[in-house]
Coordinates of C-alpha atoms in Angstrom, one line a residue:
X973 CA 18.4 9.4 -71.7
X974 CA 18.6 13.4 -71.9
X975 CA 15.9 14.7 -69.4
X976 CA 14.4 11.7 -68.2
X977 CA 12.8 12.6 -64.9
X978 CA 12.4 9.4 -62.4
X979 CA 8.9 9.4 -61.0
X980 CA 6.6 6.6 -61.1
X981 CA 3.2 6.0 -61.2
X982 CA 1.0 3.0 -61.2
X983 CA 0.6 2.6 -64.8
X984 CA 4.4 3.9 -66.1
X985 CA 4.3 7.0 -67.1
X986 CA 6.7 9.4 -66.3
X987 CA 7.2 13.2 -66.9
X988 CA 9.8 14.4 -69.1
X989 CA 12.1 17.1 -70.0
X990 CA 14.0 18.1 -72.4
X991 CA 17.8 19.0 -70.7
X992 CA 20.3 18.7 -73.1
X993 CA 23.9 19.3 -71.1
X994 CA 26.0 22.0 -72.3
X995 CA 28.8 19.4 -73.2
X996 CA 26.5 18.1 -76.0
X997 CA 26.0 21.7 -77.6
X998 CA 29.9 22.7 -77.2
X999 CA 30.9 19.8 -79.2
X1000 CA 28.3 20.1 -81.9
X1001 CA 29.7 23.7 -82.2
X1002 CA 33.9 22.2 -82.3
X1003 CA 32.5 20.0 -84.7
X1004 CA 31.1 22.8 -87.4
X1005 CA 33.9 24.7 -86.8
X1006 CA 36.4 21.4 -88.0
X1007 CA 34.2 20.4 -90.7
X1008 CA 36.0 19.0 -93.3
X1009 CA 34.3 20.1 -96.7
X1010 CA 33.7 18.5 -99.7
X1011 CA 34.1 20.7 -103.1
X1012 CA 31.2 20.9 -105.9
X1013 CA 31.5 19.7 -109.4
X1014 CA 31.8 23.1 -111.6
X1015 CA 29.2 23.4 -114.8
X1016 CA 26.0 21.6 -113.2
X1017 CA 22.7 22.9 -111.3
X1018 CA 24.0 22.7 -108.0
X1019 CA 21.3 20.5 -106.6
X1020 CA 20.9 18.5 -109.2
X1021 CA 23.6 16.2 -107.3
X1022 CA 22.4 17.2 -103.6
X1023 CA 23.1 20.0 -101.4
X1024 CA 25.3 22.1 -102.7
X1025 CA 28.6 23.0 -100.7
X1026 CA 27.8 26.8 -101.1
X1027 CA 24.6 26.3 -99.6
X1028 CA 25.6 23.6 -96.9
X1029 CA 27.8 26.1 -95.4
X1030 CA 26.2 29.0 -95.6
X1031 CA 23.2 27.3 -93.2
X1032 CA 26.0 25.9 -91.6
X1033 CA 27.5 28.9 -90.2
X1034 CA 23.9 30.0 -89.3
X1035 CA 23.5 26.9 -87.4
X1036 CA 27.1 27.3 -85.4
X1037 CA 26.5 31.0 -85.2
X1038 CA 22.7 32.3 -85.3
X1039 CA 20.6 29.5 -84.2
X1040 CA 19.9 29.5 -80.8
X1041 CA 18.8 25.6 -79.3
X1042 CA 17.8 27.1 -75.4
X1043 CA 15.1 29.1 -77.1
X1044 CA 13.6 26.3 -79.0
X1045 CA 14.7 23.5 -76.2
X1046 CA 12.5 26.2 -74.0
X1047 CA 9.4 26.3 -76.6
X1048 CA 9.4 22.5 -76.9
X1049 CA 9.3 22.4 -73.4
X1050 CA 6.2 24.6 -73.4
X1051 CA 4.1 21.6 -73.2
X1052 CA 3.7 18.6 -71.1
X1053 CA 6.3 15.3 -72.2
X1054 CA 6.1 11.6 -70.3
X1055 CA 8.0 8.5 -71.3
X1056 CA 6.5 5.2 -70.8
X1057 CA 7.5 1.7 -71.5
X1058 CA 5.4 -0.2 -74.0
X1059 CA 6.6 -3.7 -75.7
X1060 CA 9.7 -3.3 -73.8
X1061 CA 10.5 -0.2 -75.4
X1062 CA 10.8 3.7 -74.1
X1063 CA 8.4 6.0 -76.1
X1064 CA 8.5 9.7 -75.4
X1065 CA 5.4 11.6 -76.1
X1066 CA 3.8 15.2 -75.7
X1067 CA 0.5 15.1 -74.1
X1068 CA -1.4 18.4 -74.4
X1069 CA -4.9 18.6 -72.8
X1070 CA -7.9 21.3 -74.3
X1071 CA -9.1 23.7 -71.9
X1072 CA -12.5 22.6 -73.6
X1073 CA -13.9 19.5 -71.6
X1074 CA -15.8 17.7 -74.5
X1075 CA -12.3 17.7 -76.4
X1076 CA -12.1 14.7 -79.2
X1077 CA -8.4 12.8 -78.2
X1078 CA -6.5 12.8 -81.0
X1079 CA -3.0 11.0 -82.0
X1080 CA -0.8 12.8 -84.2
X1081 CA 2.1 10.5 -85.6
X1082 CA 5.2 12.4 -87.7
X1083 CA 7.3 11.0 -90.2
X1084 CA 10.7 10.7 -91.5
X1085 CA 12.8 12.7 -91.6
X1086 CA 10.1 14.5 -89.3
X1087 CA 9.9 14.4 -85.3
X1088 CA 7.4 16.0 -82.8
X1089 CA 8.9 19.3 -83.3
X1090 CA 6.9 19.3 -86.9
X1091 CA 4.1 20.0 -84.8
X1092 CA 4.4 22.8 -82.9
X1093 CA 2.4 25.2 -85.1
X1094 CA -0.1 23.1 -84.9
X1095 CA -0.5 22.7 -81.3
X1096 CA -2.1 25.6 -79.7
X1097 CA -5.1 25.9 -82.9
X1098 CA -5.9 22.2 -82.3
X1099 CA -6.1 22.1 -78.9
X1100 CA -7.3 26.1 -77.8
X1101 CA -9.6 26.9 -80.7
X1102 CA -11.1 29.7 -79.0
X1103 CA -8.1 31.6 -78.7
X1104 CA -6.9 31.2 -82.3
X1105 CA -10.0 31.9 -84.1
X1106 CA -12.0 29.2 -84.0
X1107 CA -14.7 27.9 -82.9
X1108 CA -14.4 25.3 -79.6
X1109 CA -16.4 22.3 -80.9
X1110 CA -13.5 21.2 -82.8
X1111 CA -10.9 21.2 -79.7
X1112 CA -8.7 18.0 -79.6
X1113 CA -6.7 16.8 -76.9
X1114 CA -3.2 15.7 -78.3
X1115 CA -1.4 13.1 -77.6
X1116 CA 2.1 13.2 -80.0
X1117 CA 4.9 10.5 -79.9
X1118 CA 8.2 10.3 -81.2
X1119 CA 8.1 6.6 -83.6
X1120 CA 10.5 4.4 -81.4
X1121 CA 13.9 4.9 -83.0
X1122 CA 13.4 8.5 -83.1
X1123 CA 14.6 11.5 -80.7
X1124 CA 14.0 10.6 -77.0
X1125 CA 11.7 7.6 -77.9
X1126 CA 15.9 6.3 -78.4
X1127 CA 17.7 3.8 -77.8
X1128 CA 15.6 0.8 -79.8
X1129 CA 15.0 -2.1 -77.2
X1130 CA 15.5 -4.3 -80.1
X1131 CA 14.4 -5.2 -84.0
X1132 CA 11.2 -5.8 -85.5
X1133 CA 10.0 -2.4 -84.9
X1134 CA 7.9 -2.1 -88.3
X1135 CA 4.7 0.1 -88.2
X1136 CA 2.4 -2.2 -87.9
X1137 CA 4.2 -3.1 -84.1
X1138 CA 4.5 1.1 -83.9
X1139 CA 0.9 1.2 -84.3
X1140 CA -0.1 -1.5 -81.6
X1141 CA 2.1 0.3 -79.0
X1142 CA 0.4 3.4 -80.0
X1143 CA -3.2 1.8 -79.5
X1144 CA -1.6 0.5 -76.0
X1145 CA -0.7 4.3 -75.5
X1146 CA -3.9 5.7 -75.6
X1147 CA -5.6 2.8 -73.8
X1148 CA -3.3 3.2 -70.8
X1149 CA -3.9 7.5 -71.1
X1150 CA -7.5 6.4 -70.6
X1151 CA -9.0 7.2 -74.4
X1152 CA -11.4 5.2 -75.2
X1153 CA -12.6 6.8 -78.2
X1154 CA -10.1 8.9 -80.4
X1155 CA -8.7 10.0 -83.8
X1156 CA -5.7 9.5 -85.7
X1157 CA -4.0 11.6 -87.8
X1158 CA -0.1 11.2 -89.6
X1159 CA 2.2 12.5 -92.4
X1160 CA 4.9 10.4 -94.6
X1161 CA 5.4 7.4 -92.1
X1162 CA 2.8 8.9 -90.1
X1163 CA 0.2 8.2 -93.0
X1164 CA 1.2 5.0 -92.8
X1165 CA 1.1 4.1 -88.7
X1166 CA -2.3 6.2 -88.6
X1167 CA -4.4 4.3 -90.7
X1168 CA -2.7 1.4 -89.0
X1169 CA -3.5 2.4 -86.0
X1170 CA -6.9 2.3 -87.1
X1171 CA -7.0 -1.0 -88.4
X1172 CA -5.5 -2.2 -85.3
X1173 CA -8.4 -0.3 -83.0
X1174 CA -11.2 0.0 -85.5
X1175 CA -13.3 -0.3 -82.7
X1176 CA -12.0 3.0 -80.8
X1177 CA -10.6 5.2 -83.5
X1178 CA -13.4 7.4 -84.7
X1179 CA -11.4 8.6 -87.6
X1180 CA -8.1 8.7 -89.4
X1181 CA -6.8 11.7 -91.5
X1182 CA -3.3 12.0 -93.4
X1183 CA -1.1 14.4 -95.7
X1184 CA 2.1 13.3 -97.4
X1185 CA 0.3 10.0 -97.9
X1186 CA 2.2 6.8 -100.1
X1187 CA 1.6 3.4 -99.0
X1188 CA -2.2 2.5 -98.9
X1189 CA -2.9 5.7 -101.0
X1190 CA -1.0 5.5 -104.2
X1191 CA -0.2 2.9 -107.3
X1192 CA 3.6 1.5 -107.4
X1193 CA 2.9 0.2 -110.9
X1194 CA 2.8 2.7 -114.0
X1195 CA -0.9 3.7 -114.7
X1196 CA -2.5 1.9 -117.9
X1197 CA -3.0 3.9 -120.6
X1198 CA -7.0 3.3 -119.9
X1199 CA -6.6 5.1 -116.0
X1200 CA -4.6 7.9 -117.5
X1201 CA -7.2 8.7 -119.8
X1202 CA -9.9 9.2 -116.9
X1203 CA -7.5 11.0 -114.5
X1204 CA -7.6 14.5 -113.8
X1205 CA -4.6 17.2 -114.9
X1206 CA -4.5 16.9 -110.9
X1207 CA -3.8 13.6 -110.6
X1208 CA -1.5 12.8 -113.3
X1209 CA 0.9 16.0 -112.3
X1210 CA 0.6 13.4 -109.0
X1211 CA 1.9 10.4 -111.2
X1212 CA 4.4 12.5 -112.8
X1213 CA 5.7 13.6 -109.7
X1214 CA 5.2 9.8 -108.7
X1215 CA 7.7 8.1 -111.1
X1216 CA 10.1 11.4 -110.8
X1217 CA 10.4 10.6 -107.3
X1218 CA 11.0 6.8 -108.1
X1219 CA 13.6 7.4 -110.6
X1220 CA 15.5 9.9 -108.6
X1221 CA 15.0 10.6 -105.0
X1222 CA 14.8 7.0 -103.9
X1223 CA 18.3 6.7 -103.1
X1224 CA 17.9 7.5 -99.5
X1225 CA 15.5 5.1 -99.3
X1226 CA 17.2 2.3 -101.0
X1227 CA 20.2 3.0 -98.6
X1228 CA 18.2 2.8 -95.2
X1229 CA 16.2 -0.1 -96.3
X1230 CA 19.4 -2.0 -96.7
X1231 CA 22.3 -0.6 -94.6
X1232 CA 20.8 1.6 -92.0
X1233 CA 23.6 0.9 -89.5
X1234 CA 26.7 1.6 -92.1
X1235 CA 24.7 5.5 -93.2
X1236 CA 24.4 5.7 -89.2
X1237 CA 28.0 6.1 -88.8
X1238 CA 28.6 9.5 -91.0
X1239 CA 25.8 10.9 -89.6
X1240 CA 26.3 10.3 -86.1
X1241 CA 29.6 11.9 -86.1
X1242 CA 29.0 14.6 -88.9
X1243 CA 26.4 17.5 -88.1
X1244 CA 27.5 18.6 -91.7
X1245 CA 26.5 15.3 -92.9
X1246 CA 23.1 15.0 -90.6
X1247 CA 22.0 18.4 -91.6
X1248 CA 22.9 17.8 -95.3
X1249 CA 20.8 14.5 -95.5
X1250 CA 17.9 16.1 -93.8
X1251 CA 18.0 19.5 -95.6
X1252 CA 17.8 17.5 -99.3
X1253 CA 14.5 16.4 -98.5
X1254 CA 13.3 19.4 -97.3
X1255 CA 14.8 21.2 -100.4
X1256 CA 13.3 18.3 -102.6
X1257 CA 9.9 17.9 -100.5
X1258 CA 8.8 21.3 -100.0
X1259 CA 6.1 23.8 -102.1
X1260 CA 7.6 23.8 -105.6
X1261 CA 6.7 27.7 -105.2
X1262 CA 10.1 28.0 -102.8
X1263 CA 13.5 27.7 -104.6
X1264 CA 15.0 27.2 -101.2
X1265 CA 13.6 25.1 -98.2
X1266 CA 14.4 28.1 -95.4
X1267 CA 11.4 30.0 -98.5
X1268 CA 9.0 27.4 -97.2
X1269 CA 10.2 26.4 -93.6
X1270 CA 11.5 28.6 -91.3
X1271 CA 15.3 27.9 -90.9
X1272 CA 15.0 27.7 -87.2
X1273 CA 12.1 25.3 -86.9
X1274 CA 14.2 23.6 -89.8
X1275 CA 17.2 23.2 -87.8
X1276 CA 15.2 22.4 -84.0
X1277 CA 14.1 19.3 -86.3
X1278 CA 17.6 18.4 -87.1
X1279 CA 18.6 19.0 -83.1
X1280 CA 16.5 16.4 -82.3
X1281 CA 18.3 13.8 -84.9
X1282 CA 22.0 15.2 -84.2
X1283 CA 21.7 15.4 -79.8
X1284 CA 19.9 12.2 -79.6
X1285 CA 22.2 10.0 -82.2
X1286 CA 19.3 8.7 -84.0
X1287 CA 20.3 9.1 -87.4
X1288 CA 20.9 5.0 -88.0
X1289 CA 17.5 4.0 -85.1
X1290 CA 15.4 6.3 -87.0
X1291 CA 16.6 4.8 -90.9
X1292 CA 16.0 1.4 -89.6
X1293 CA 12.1 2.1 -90.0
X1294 CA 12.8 2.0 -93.2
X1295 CA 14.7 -1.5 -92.9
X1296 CA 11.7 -3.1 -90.8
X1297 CA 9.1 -1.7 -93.5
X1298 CA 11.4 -3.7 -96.6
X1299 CA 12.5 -7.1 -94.9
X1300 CA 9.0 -6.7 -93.2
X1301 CA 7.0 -7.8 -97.1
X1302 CA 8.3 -5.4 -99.0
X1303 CA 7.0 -2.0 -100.7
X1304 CA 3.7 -1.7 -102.0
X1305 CA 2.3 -5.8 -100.6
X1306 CA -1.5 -5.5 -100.2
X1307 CA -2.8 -3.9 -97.4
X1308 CA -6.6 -4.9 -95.6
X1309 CA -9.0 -2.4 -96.1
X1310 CA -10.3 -0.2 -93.1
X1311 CA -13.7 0.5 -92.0
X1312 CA -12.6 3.5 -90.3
X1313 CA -13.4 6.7 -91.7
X1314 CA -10.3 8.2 -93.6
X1315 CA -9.5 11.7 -94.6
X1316 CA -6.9 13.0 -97.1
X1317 CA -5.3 16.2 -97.5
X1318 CA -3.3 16.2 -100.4
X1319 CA -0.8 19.4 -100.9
X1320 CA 0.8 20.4 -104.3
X1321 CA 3.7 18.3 -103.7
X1322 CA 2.0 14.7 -102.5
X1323 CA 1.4 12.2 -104.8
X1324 CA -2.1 10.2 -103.2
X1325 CA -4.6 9.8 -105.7
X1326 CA -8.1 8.8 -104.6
X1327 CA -8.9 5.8 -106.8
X1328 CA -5.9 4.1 -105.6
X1329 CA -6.8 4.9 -101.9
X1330 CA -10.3 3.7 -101.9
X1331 CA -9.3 -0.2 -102.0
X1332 CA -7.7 -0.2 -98.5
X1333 CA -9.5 2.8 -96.9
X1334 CA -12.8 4.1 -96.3
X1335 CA -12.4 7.9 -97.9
X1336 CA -15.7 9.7 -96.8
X1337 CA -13.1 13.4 -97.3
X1338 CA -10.6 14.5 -99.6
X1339 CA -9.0 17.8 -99.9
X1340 CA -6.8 18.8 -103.2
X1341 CA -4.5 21.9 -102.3
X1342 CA -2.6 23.8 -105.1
X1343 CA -0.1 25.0 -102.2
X1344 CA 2.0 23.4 -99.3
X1345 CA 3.9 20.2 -99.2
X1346 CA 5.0 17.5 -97.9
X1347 CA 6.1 18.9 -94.5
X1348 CA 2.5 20.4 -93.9
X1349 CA 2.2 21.1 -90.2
X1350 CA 5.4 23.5 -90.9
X1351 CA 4.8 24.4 -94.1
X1352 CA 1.0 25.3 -94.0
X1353 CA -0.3 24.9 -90.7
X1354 CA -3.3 26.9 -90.8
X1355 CA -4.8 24.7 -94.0
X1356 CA -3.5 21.4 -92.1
X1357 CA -5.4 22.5 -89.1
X1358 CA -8.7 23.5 -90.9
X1359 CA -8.1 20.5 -93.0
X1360 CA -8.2 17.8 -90.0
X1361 CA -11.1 20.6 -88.4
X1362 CA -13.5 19.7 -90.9
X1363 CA -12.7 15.7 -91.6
X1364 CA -13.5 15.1 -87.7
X1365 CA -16.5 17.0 -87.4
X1366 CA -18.2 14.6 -89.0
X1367 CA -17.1 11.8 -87.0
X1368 CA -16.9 13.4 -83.7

């Protein structure tokens, strides 16, 4: 695996860098330049069918010609990595201690199609208050893994890898860092594995919090006309936004809940095609305030996300999360309630409502923003941060 550095130690864990050979980098950039590109239909919006051409390669030449991976291979390297073997299988995490001592541990779980690199605004004001602001009683130490399947937590040891199993390695994670008594907090899939994590460890996790929330937070089934009548404008722009997504940006999942492995082959040897299937959702996904997603993500954080799919060969290991999570019961089965204290941060484009959440979770928070998105650790760090701030002080 790139960057694997052999040490051992008596519990496993061993340090890790990211060192992606020069080989890998001169072929991604042979393989923009011979990218064979598909035409547009003339008359249409151009992304009401997907990425348009246009678009594709204009951030395609950026990506072959601008974007620089050393520097952001150098920033992600910044802060301490490890692998360790858990359930027979590799996970790759970042492990970044507070300078405070009384720290709270905290366990912060990305998404699809997300990686550890979401977080890196995020890192420093979480874990230094004092030098970005803010006041020291709300350091956490993080501990931030890549879901197996994804990045350098690659190749998957096997199947069966659904997010309940994701969450039990994760509670074996922190047990063996020597956390005893920690939070949880998780976007898209990672709002899913959090408060599973929680159910799973009820009896250390002090608290969950998520954004980008679905599963556990939502209804599947079209409101009555009864629960429309007492929801807020809020909430049924949420249900709106809801069925829009059901009806036409569920293709993606449909494909990598079935056929994983046959999506994994264009995308492994595409860039084009990788960056195209990434860049919808953040088009899609994003602040409805930014008519492009480079308005609300940085095109360089955008693209280190897309590295870490493209160099690693993840694209079809990462989709079959999605596979495990259908043939595992299906989409929206019943899920047990948790005791543990759950916060919710819901930005202008997430669709959790709370009377839907409440049955499986204990909400003592909830936060309604009129800004950000799905991807909020890029999109709107400093209300993420502040956001999971105040949820945990009152479980700390």
């Amino acid at each position: 695996m790139f960057g694997t550095v052999p040490y051992m130690s008596t519990e496993d864990i061993r340090p890790f860098r990211i060192e992606i050979p020069q080989a890998a980098l001169d072929d991604l950039a042979d393989r923009l330049d011979r990218t064979r590109w598909a035409d547009d239909l003339p008359g249409d919006d151009p992304w009401d069918r997907g990425v348009p051409a246009s678009y594709l390669r204009e951030l395609a030449d950026y990506w072959a010609t601008s974007y620089d991976w050393r520097t952001h291979e150098a920033r992600l390297n910044e802060w301490p990595q490890f692998v360790t073997t858990v359930d027979g299988q590799d996970i790759h995490f970042l492990h970044v201690r507070s300078p405070e001592p009384d720290a709270l541990p905290l366990l912060l779980t990305h998404g699809w199609p997300g990686s550890v690199a979401e977080f890196v605004e995020v890192i420093g004001p979480l874990t230094d208050p004092r030098a970005h602001g803010g006041d020291p009683a709300d350091a956490f130490h993080l501990v931030i893994p890549s879901i197996p399947g994804f990045a350098f937590s690659a190749p998957l040891a096997g199947p069966g890898w659904t997010a309940d199993r994701v969450a039990g390695a994760f509670v074996q994670l922190m047990a063996r860092l020597g956390y005893e008594r920690y939070g949880a907090q998780g976007g898209d899939y990672g709002a899913i594995v959090s408060p599973a994590v929680g159910r799973a460890d009820a009896e250390h996790v002090v608290g969950v919090h998520v954004n980008a929330a679905t599963a556990g937070f939502i209804s599947y089934a079209p409101p009555s006309d009864e629960d429309m009548a007492e929801l807020t404008e809020v909430e049924k722009g949420r249900i709106g936004r809801l069925q829009h997504y059901m009806g036409e940006q569920m293709g993606y999942v449909h494909l990598q809940s079935t056929r994983p492995q046959t999506l994994a082959h264009g995308l492994t040897d595409s860039p084009v095609g990788q960056l195209a299937w990434i860049v919808e959702k953040f088009k899609e996904w994003t602040d409805d305030a930014s008519d492009l997603p480079e308005d609300a993500v940085d095109r360089d954080h955008l693209l280190t996300n897309v590295m870490l799919y493209w160099l690693t060969g993840t694209a079809g290991s990462s989709a079959n999360f999605y596979y495990e999570g259908a043939h595992a019961g299906g989409w929206g089965q019943e899920i047990e309630r948790s005791p543990v204290p759950t916060g919710v941060a819901a930005f202008s484009t997430d669709v959790a409502i709370r009377r839907y959440a409440e049955p499986a979770n204990t909400i003592t928070h909830w936060s309604d923003f009129d800004s950000g998105g799905h991807f909020a650790a890029m999109e709107a760090p400093d209300l993420l941060v502040g956001d999971v701030r105040e949820f945990f002080r009152t479980v700390r």
